[in-house]
Coordinates of C-alpha atoms in Angstrom, one line a residue:
M4 CA 27.3 -11.9 -22.9
S5 CA 25.7 -10.1 -19.9
D6 CA 22.4 -10.9 -18.4
R7 CA 21.1 -7.7 -19.8
D8 CA 21.2 -9.2 -23.3
D9 CA 18.6 -11.8 -22.2
M10 CA 16.2 -9.3 -20.5
P11 CA 12.9 -8.2 -22.1
A12 CA 13.7 -5.0 -24.0
F13 CA 11.5 -2.0 -24.7
E14 CA 11.7 1.4 -26.2
E15 CA 9.4 2.7 -23.5
I16 CA 7.7 1.5 -20.3
H17 CA 5.1 3.1 -18.0
V18 CA 4.7 2.0 -14.4
I19 CA 1.6 2.6 -12.3
S20 CA 0.9 1.3 -8.8
D21 CA -1.6 1.1 -6.0
L22 CA -4.8 1.2 -8.0
H23 CA -6.7 -0.6 -5.2
M24 CA -9.7 -1.7 -7.2
G25 CA -12.1 -3.2 -4.7
G26 CA -14.8 -2.6 -2.2
K27 CA -18.4 -1.7 -2.7
P28 CA -19.6 1.8 -3.6
G29 CA -18.9 4.2 -0.8
F30 CA -16.1 2.0 0.3
Q31 CA -13.9 2.4 -2.8
I32 CA -10.8 4.5 -2.6
L33 CA -10.0 4.6 -6.3
K34 CA -11.8 7.6 -7.8
E35 CA -10.4 8.5 -11.2
T36 CA -11.4 5.3 -13.0
K37 CA -12.2 6.8 -16.4
R38 CA -9.0 8.8 -16.3
L39 CA -7.1 5.6 -15.6
A40 CA -8.8 3.7 -18.5
N41 CA -8.0 6.6 -20.9
F42 CA -4.4 6.7 -19.8
I43 CA -4.0 2.9 -20.5
R44 CA -5.4 3.6 -24.0
H45 CA -3.0 6.5 -24.3
V46 CA 0.0 4.2 -23.6
E47 CA -1.5 1.6 -26.0
G48 CA -1.2 4.1 -28.8
L49 CA 2.4 5.2 -28.2
R50 CA 5.1 4.1 -30.6
P51 CA 3.0 1.8 -32.7
A52 CA 6.0 0.2 -34.4
E53 CA 8.1 -0.2 -31.2
R54 CA 7.9 -2.2 -28.0
V55 CA 6.0 -0.6 -25.1
A56 CA 5.3 -2.1 -21.7
L57 CA 2.8 -1.2 -19.0
V58 CA 3.7 -2.4 -15.6
L59 CA 1.1 -2.6 -12.8
N60 CA 3.4 -2.5 -9.9
G61 CA 1.4 -4.0 -7.1
D62 CA -1.9 -3.6 -5.2
V63 CA -3.7 -3.6 -8.5
I64 CA -6.8 -4.9 -6.8
D65 CA -7.7 -4.7 -3.1
S66 CA -9.0 -8.0 -1.8
L67 CA -8.8 -6.7 1.7
A68 CA -11.6 -4.2 0.9
E69 CA -13.9 -7.0 -0.1
D70 CA -16.5 -8.7 2.1
S71 CA -14.6 -11.7 3.4
K72 CA -14.0 -13.1 6.8
H73 CA -10.6 -14.5 5.9
Y74 CA -7.2 -12.8 5.4
I75 CA -6.8 -14.5 2.1
A76 CA -9.4 -15.7 -0.4
V77 CA -8.7 -19.2 -1.6
D78 CA -11.7 -21.2 -2.8
D79 CA -13.6 -18.0 -3.6
A80 CA -10.6 -16.1 -4.9
A81 CA -11.8 -16.2 -8.5
D82 CA -15.3 -15.0 -7.4
V83 CA -13.8 -12.1 -5.5
V84 CA -11.7 -10.9 -8.5
R85 CA -14.5 -11.5 -10.9
R86 CA -16.8 -9.3 -8.9
I87 CA -14.1 -6.5 -8.9
M88 CA -13.7 -6.8 -12.7
R89 CA -17.4 -6.6 -13.3
D90 CA -18.0 -3.7 -10.9
D91 CA -19.4 -0.7 -12.8
A92 CA -16.7 1.5 -11.3
F93 CA -13.8 -0.7 -12.5
S94 CA -15.0 -2.5 -15.7
C95 CA -13.8 0.3 -18.0
I96 CA -10.2 -0.2 -16.7
W97 CA -10.3 -3.9 -17.5
D98 CA -11.7 -3.2 -20.9
A99 CA -8.8 -0.8 -21.6
L100 CA -6.3 -3.5 -20.4
A101 CA -7.9 -6.0 -22.7
S102 CA -7.6 -3.6 -25.6
F103 CA -3.9 -3.0 -24.6
V104 CA -2.9 -6.7 -24.7
H105 CA -4.6 -7.3 -28.1
K106 CA -2.2 -4.8 -29.7
D107 CA 1.0 -6.0 -31.2
K108 CA 4.3 -5.0 -29.5
R109 CA 2.5 -4.3 -26.2
T110 CA 3.4 -6.1 -22.9
L111 CA 1.4 -6.0 -19.7
V112 CA 3.2 -6.9 -16.5
I113 CA 1.3 -7.5 -13.3
V114 CA 3.4 -7.4 -10.1
I115 CA 1.7 -8.3 -6.8
G116 CA 1.7 -6.2 -3.7
N117 CA 0.3 -6.9 -0.3
H118 CA -3.4 -6.1 -1.0
D119 CA -3.7 -8.4 -4.0
I120 CA -1.9 -11.6 -3.1
E121 CA -4.7 -13.6 -4.7
L122 CA -3.2 -12.7 -8.0
A123 CA -0.5 -15.2 -7.3
L124 CA -3.1 -18.1 -7.3
P125 CA -3.5 -20.1 -10.6
P126 CA -7.3 -19.9 -10.7
V127 CA -7.1 -16.1 -10.5
Q128 CA -4.4 -15.8 -13.1
N129 CA -6.5 -18.0 -15.4
L130 CA -9.5 -15.7 -14.8
V131 CA -7.5 -12.6 -15.6
L132 CA -6.0 -14.1 -18.7
K133 CA -9.5 -15.1 -19.9
Q134 CA -10.9 -11.6 -19.1
L135 CA -8.1 -9.8 -20.9
A136 CA -7.1 -12.0 -23.7
G137 CA -9.9 -14.6 -24.2
D138 CA -8.6 -17.5 -26.2
D139 CA -6.2 -15.5 -28.3
P140 CA -2.7 -17.0 -27.7
A141 CA -0.9 -13.9 -28.9
A142 CA -2.7 -11.7 -26.5
R143 CA -2.2 -14.2 -23.7
G144 CA 1.5 -14.1 -24.4
R145 CA 1.6 -10.3 -23.9
V146 CA 0.6 -10.7 -20.2
Q147 CA 3.2 -11.5 -17.6
F148 CA 2.7 -12.1 -13.9
S149 CA 5.4 -11.4 -11.3
V150 CA 4.1 -13.1 -8.1
A151 CA 7.1 -14.7 -6.4
G152 CA 8.6 -11.5 -4.9
G153 CA 11.2 -11.1 -7.6
G154 CA 9.8 -7.9 -9.2
F155 CA 10.2 -7.2 -12.9
A156 CA 13.5 -6.5 -14.6
C157 CA 13.9 -5.2 -18.2
K158 CA 16.0 -3.0 -20.4
V159 CA 14.9 0.3 -21.9
G160 CA 17.4 1.2 -24.5
D161 CA 20.7 0.5 -22.9
K162 CA 19.5 1.1 -19.3
R163 CA 18.6 -1.6 -16.8
V164 CA 15.2 -1.1 -15.0
F165 CA 13.9 -2.9 -11.9
C166 CA 10.3 -2.6 -10.7
I167 CA 9.1 -3.9 -7.4
H168 CA 6.2 -3.0 -5.2
G169 CA 8.1 -2.1 -2.1
N170 CA 6.3 -4.1 0.6
E171 CA 9.3 -6.5 0.5
V172 CA 11.1 -4.1 2.8
D173 CA 8.1 -3.4 5.0
A174 CA 7.9 -5.5 8.2
W175 CA 4.2 -4.6 8.6
N176 CA 3.3 -5.8 5.1
Y177 CA 5.8 -8.3 3.7
N178 CA 4.4 -11.3 1.8
R179 CA 5.3 -14.9 2.5
Y180 CA 5.9 -15.8 -1.1
E181 CA 6.9 -19.4 -0.2
D182 CA 3.5 -19.9 1.5
L183 CA 1.7 -18.5 -1.5
A184 CA 3.6 -21.0 -3.6
R185 CA 2.4 -23.8 -1.3
V186 CA -1.2 -22.7 -1.6
S187 CA -0.8 -22.6 -5.4
R188 CA 0.6 -26.1 -5.5
R189 CA -2.4 -27.4 -3.5
L190 CA -4.9 -25.7 -5.7
N191 CA -3.2 -27.1 -8.9
A192 CA -3.1 -30.5 -7.3
G193 CA -6.8 -30.4 -6.4
M194 CA -6.1 -30.3 -2.7
P195 CA -8.0 -28.1 -0.3
F196 CA -6.5 -25.3 1.7
E197 CA -8.3 -23.9 4.8
P198 CA -7.9 -20.1 4.8
E199 CA -7.8 -20.1 8.6
R200 CA -4.3 -21.6 8.3
W201 CA -3.0 -18.5 6.5
V202 CA -0.7 -16.5 8.8
A203 CA -1.4 -12.9 7.8
N204 CA 1.2 -10.1 8.2
A205 CA 0.6 -7.3 10.6
G206 CA -0.6 -4.8 8.0
T207 CA -3.3 -7.2 6.7
R208 CA -4.5 -7.9 10.3
M209 CA -4.6 -4.2 10.9
V210 CA -6.8 -3.6 7.8
K211 CA -9.1 -6.6 8.3
D212 CA -9.5 -6.6 12.0
V213 CA -9.5 -2.8 12.7
M214 CA -9.5 -0.4 9.8
N215 CA -12.4 -2.0 7.8
G216 CA -14.6 -1.6 10.9
V217 CA -13.7 2.0 11.3
K218 CA -14.1 2.7 7.6
R219 CA -17.8 1.8 7.8
R220 CA -18.2 5.0 9.7
Y221 CA -15.2 7.0 8.5
A222 CA -14.6 5.9 4.9
W223 CA -11.6 8.2 4.5
I224 CA -9.5 6.8 7.4
D225 CA -6.9 4.9 5.3
L226 CA -6.4 7.9 2.9
L227 CA -4.2 9.6 5.5
K228 CA -0.4 9.7 5.1
P229 CA 1.9 8.7 6.7
E230 CA 0.2 5.5 7.7
N231 CA 2.4 4.4 10.6
S232 CA 2.7 7.7 12.7
A233 CA 0.2 8.2 15.5
A234 CA -2.3 6.0 13.5
I235 CA -3.6 4.2 16.5
G236 CA -4.2 7.5 18.4
T237 CA -6.3 8.8 15.5
L238 CA -8.4 5.6 15.4
M239 CA -8.9 5.8 19.1
V240 CA -10.1 9.4 19.0
L241 CA -12.5 8.7 16.2
D242 CA -14.1 5.7 17.9
P243 CA -13.1 4.8 21.5
S244 CA -15.6 1.9 21.3
Q245 CA -13.0 0.1 19.3
A246 CA -10.8 -0.2 22.4
K247 CA -11.4 -3.9 22.9
K248 CA -10.8 -4.6 19.2
L249 CA -7.7 -2.4 19.3
S250 CA -6.3 -4.4 22.2
S251 CA -5.7 -7.2 19.7
L252 CA -3.3 -4.9 17.9
F253 CA -0.7 -5.9 20.4
G254 CA -0.8 -9.3 18.8
V255 CA -0.5 -7.5 15.5
V256 CA 2.5 -5.7 16.9
G257 CA 4.1 -9.0 17.8
E258 CA 3.5 -10.2 14.2
R259 CA 5.3 -7.0 13.0
I260 CA 8.3 -7.9 15.2
K261 CA 8.4 -11.3 13.5
G262 CA 8.1 -9.5 10.2
K263 CA 11.1 -7.5 11.0
G264 CA 13.0 -10.7 11.4
E265 CA 11.9 -12.0 8.0
V266 CA 11.7 -8.9 5.9
D267 CA 15.5 -8.7 5.5
Q268 CA 15.4 -11.9 3.4
R269 CA 12.6 -10.7 1.2
L270 CA 14.9 -8.8 -1.1
F271 CA 18.0 -10.5 -2.4
D272 CA 19.4 -12.2 0.7
D273 CA 19.2 -16.0 1.2
R274 CA 20.2 -15.7 4.8
F275 CA 17.5 -15.8 7.5
V276 CA 17.8 -12.8 9.8
T277 CA 16.2 -13.2 13.2
A278 CA 14.6 -10.3 15.0
G279 CA 16.9 -8.7 17.6
P280 CA 16.6 -5.8 20.1
D281 CA 16.8 -3.3 17.3
A282 CA 13.7 -4.8 15.6
V283 CA 11.7 -4.5 18.7
S284 CA 12.8 -0.9 19.4
S285 CA 12.1 0.1 15.8
L286 CA 8.5 -1.0 16.3
S287 CA 7.9 2.1 18.4
M288 CA 4.4 2.0 19.8
D289 CA 5.4 5.4 21.3
R290 CA 5.6 6.7 17.7
L291 CA 2.3 5.1 16.8
L292 CA 0.5 6.8 19.7
G293 CA 2.2 10.2 19.4
P294 CA 3.3 12.5 22.2
N295 CA -0.2 13.9 23.0
L296 CA -1.4 10.4 23.8
R297 CA 1.8 9.2 25.3
A298 CA 1.6 12.0 27.9
N299 CA -1.1 9.9 29.5
F300 CA 1.5 7.4 30.7
S301 CA 4.1 7.5 33.4
E302 CA 6.2 5.1 31.5
S303 CA 6.7 4.3 27.8
P304 CA 4.1 2.0 26.2
D305 CA 7.1 0.4 24.4
D306 CA 8.8 -0.4 27.7
M307 CA 5.5 -1.8 29.1
L308 CA 5.1 -4.1 26.1
R309 CA 8.7 -5.3 26.2
A310 CA 8.4 -6.0 29.9
A311 CA 5.2 -7.9 29.4
E312 CA 6.7 -9.9 26.5
A313 CA 9.7 -10.8 28.6
R314 CA 7.4 -12.0 31.5
R315 CA 5.4 -14.1 29.0
R316 CA 8.5 -15.8 27.6
S317 CA 9.9 -16.5 31.0
G318 CA 6.6 -18.1 32.1
Q319 CA 5.9 -15.4 34.7
A320 CA 2.5 -14.2 33.3
G321 CA 0.1 -13.5 36.1
V322 CA -2.4 -16.1 37.3
G323 CA -5.4 -16.3 35.1
Q324 CA -3.6 -14.2 32.5
S325 CA -2.3 -16.5 29.7
D326 CA -1.1 -13.6 27.6
S327 CA 0.5 -10.8 29.6
T328 CA 1.1 -8.7 26.5
L329 CA -2.6 -8.7 25.9
G330 CA -3.2 -7.7 29.5
T331 CA -0.8 -4.9 29.2
G332 CA -2.5 -3.8 26.0
Q333 CA -5.9 -3.7 27.7
L334 CA -4.4 -1.5 30.4
I335 CA -3.0 0.9 27.8
W336 CA -6.3 1.1 26.0
D337 CA -8.2 1.7 29.2
R338 CA -6.0 4.6 30.1
L339 CA -6.2 6.0 26.5
T340 CA -9.9 5.8 26.5
G341 CA -10.1 7.7 29.8
W342 CA -7.9 10.5 28.4
I343 CA -9.9 10.8 25.2
R344 CA -13.2 11.1 27.1
G345 CA -11.7 14.0 29.0
V346 CA -11.1 16.1 25.8
E347 CA -13.6 17.4 23.3
K348 CA -13.6 15.0 20.3
H349 CA -12.7 17.5 17.7
E350 CA -9.8 18.8 19.8
A351 CA -8.5 15.3 20.6
L352 CA -8.6 14.5 16.8
R353 CA -6.7 17.8 16.0
R354 CA -4.0 16.9 18.5
A355 CA -3.7 13.4 17.2
L356 CA -3.4 14.6 13.7
K357 CA -0.8 17.2 14.6
D358 CA 1.2 14.3 16.2
W359 CA 0.7 12.3 13.1
L360 CA 1.9 15.0 10.8
A361 CA 4.7 16.5 12.9
E362 CA 7.7 17.1 10.7
D363 CA 5.9 15.2 7.9
R364 CA 7.5 15.1 4.5
S365 CA 5.1 12.7 2.9
F366 CA 4.4 14.9 0.0
D367 CA 7.9 16.0 -0.7
S368 CA 8.9 14.0 -3.8
S369 CA 12.6 14.4 -3.1
D370 CA 12.4 12.9 0.5
Q371 CA 14.6 9.9 0.9
D372 CA 12.0 7.9 3.0
Q373 CA 12.6 4.5 4.5
T374 CA 11.3 2.6 1.4
Y375 CA 13.8 4.5 -0.7
K376 CA 16.7 3.7 1.7
D377 CA 15.9 0.0 2.1
V378 CA 15.2 -0.8 -1.5
T379 CA 18.2 1.2 -3.0
A380 CA 20.4 -0.5 -0.4
A381 CA 19.4 -3.9 -1.7
V382 CA 19.8 -3.2 -5.4
A383 CA 23.0 -3.6 -7.4
D384 CA 24.8 -0.6 -8.6
D385 CA 24.3 -1.5 -12.3
V386 CA 20.5 -1.0 -12.0
D387 CA 19.9 2.4 -13.6
Y388 CA 16.2 2.9 -12.7
I389 CA 14.6 1.5 -9.6
V390 CA 10.8 1.9 -9.5
T391 CA 8.6 1.2 -6.5
G392 CA 5.1 1.9 -5.2
H393 CA 3.5 0.8 -2.0
T394 CA 3.8 4.0 0.0
H395 CA 1.3 5.9 -2.2
L396 CA 3.8 8.7 -2.2
A397 CA 5.4 9.9 -5.4
R398 CA 9.2 10.1 -5.4
S399 CA 11.8 11.2 -8.0
I400 CA 15.3 11.0 -6.6
E401 CA 18.8 11.0 -8.1
V402 CA 20.6 8.1 -6.5
G403 CA 24.0 9.1 -7.9
A404 CA 26.3 7.9 -10.6
G405 CA 23.5 8.4 -13.2
R406 CA 21.1 6.2 -11.3
H407 CA 17.5 7.1 -10.5
Y408 CA 14.7 6.1 -8.1
L409 CA 11.1 6.6 -8.9
N410 CA 8.1 5.8 -6.7
C411 CA 5.1 5.9 -9.1
G412 CA 2.7 7.0 -6.3
T413 CA -0.9 5.9 -6.4
W414 CA -4.3 6.5 -8.1
I415 CA -6.4 6.4 -4.9
R416 CA -7.6 9.5 -3.1
L417 CA -5.1 11.1 -0.8
I418 CA -6.0 13.5 2.1
R419 CA -3.6 16.4 2.8
F420 CA -4.1 18.5 6.0
T421 CA -2.4 21.9 5.8
D422 CA -0.9 23.7 8.8
E423 CA -3.6 26.2 8.6
M424 CA -6.4 23.6 8.9
L425 CA -4.8 22.2 12.1
R426 CA -3.6 25.5 13.6
D427 CA -6.2 25.7 16.4
E428 CA -9.6 24.6 17.4
A429 CA -11.3 27.3 15.4
S430 CA -9.5 26.6 12.2
F431 CA -10.2 22.8 12.6
A432 CA -13.9 23.1 13.4
A433 CA -15.0 23.2 9.7
V434 CA -12.7 20.4 8.8
F435 CA -14.0 18.3 11.6
K436 CA -17.6 18.7 10.5
V437 CA -16.6 17.2 7.1
L438 CA -14.6 14.4 8.6
E439 CA -17.4 13.6 11.1
K440 CA -19.9 13.1 8.2
G441 CA -17.5 10.4 7.1
G442 CA -18.4 9.8 3.5
M443 CA -16.2 9.9 0.4
S444 CA -18.5 12.4 -1.3
D445 CA -18.1 14.7 1.7
I446 CA -14.4 14.8 1.6
D447 CA -14.2 14.9 -2.2
N448 CA -16.1 18.2 -2.2
A449 CA -14.4 19.8 0.8
S450 CA -12.1 22.8 0.4
F451 CA -10.6 25.1 3.1
G452 CA -8.8 28.3 2.4
G453 CA -8.5 27.5 -1.2
Q454 CA -7.0 24.1 -0.5
K455 CA -9.0 21.0 -1.4
L456 CA -8.9 18.3 1.3
V457 CA -8.5 15.5 -1.3
L458 CA -5.5 15.9 -3.7
D459 CA -6.2 15.5 -7.4
R460 CA -3.0 13.5 -7.9
T461 CA -2.6 10.5 -10.2
T462 CA 0.9 9.6 -11.2
A463 CA 3.0 7.3 -13.3
A464 CA 6.7 6.5 -13.9
S465 CA 7.8 6.7 -17.5
I466 CA 11.1 5.5 -18.9
G467 CA 11.8 5.8 -22.6
V468 CA 14.3 6.2 -25.4
K469 CA 14.6 9.8 -26.6
G470 CA 17.1 10.1 -29.4
K471 CA 20.3 8.6 -28.2
A472 CA 19.4 9.0 -24.5
V473 CA 17.1 7.2 -22.1
V474 CA 14.9 9.5 -20.0
G475 CA 13.0 8.5 -16.9
Q476 CA 10.6 10.8 -15.2
L477 CA 7.6 11.0 -12.9
L478 CA 4.4 12.1 -14.7
S479 CA 1.1 13.6 -13.6
I480 CA -2.0 12.2 -15.4
V481 CA -4.5 15.0 -15.7
G482 CA -7.9 15.8 -17.1
D483 CA -9.7 12.8 -18.5
G484 CA -6.3 10.9 -19.0
S485 CA -6.5 10.9 -22.8
G486 CA -4.0 13.8 -23.4
E487 CA -0.3 14.0 -23.0
P488 CA 0.8 13.5 -19.3
Q489 CA 2.5 16.4 -17.6
P490 CA 5.9 16.4 -15.7
F491 CA 5.1 15.9 -12.0
R492 CA 5.4 18.9 -9.7
D493 CA 5.0 18.8 -5.9

């Protein structure tokens, strides 16, 4: 008997990811909430006599968008999640999920990502179960949590399916699942845990320490893709006053290097892999800044950081400078700020965005991006369908030998700049006026040359038995979400 015989088995599953429910009005990046609620009800009604699963494949909520001074909510975690569930913008989604789990032959699977780690904590799971299933033991039994980093494996027909968020291979955003387990044990044992003790990953620190502050003025900033190309340059152009705060990012960068050392054990490898020279070079502050901003330096910022880190480790930091990396960081930001002040703001932003989007293939669903490469390399050959999220970018790729990779994308807003928008100062002027206003409603209504600034794109991965075959595909959920989904097209 193979392990497939013991797996949960379904005739159809639907996988959605990166809903990011959270934040106050004006700060919320999930827009199509009623469409999402109706889609959940649509899945609930499929194959009434057969087994159907709905997998929420990570970043279901977004605790990092909530008002909290800590990187993780512990004592107030249930209050944070309760507020999100009761928010008028999101309550219809939770009502639809409750209806789903009260129907026979339905299964709801909740996988955690890197923005919703509180879902791993027992008090939060108890709250979610109470919200969705009440005291109905059958309904409670239809809810499964995957919070230890193992993802969710099942069968659809005779095919093996593996769903995982994808941050497990991301050195910026990996989760320390062992530490989450320690927090859970303390909570169950009635022991306190001070949130200040939580060591956050680099991505979490970036969001809480930097991005949330910028978002209060530019609500759209984290809707840009790709996230890790020239991002710091764009932030600096928008708000040079963030320079001091951004200096702390060199500490974030150091955390990312540690993350590179640990991320290789997140998926399927018991060995601890330490960070080596390749991990440092792959960090690429040069890439984060982009060539327009790097032109302000006579030497590579990467080389400056590595030299400063080497001095710190050898005990050669300057007198009165306990952290030479931070000192180097301040030098870099001082020079960047001087360059930015010498260029008109709209033109500096256009240049930074062109850096960010140079040779960009974010919206090409066939692009074999780094998440695809890292996850597929870590999955056994007998897994027929690999489904991720995390990047917010839909993917449908034939791996080979009848195997398939699907990234189910996201339900949040996504901004897409066209070449025409960024061609020159004149073409970018109208775009800049909208971005400078900064609000969600401003970008939602903006259109240039027939191209809306915000994509109307909400997607799901679907794998189901059709006749004697199993068919997996990426779907676009359109309209109010109650109708039949459409095959995804770029």
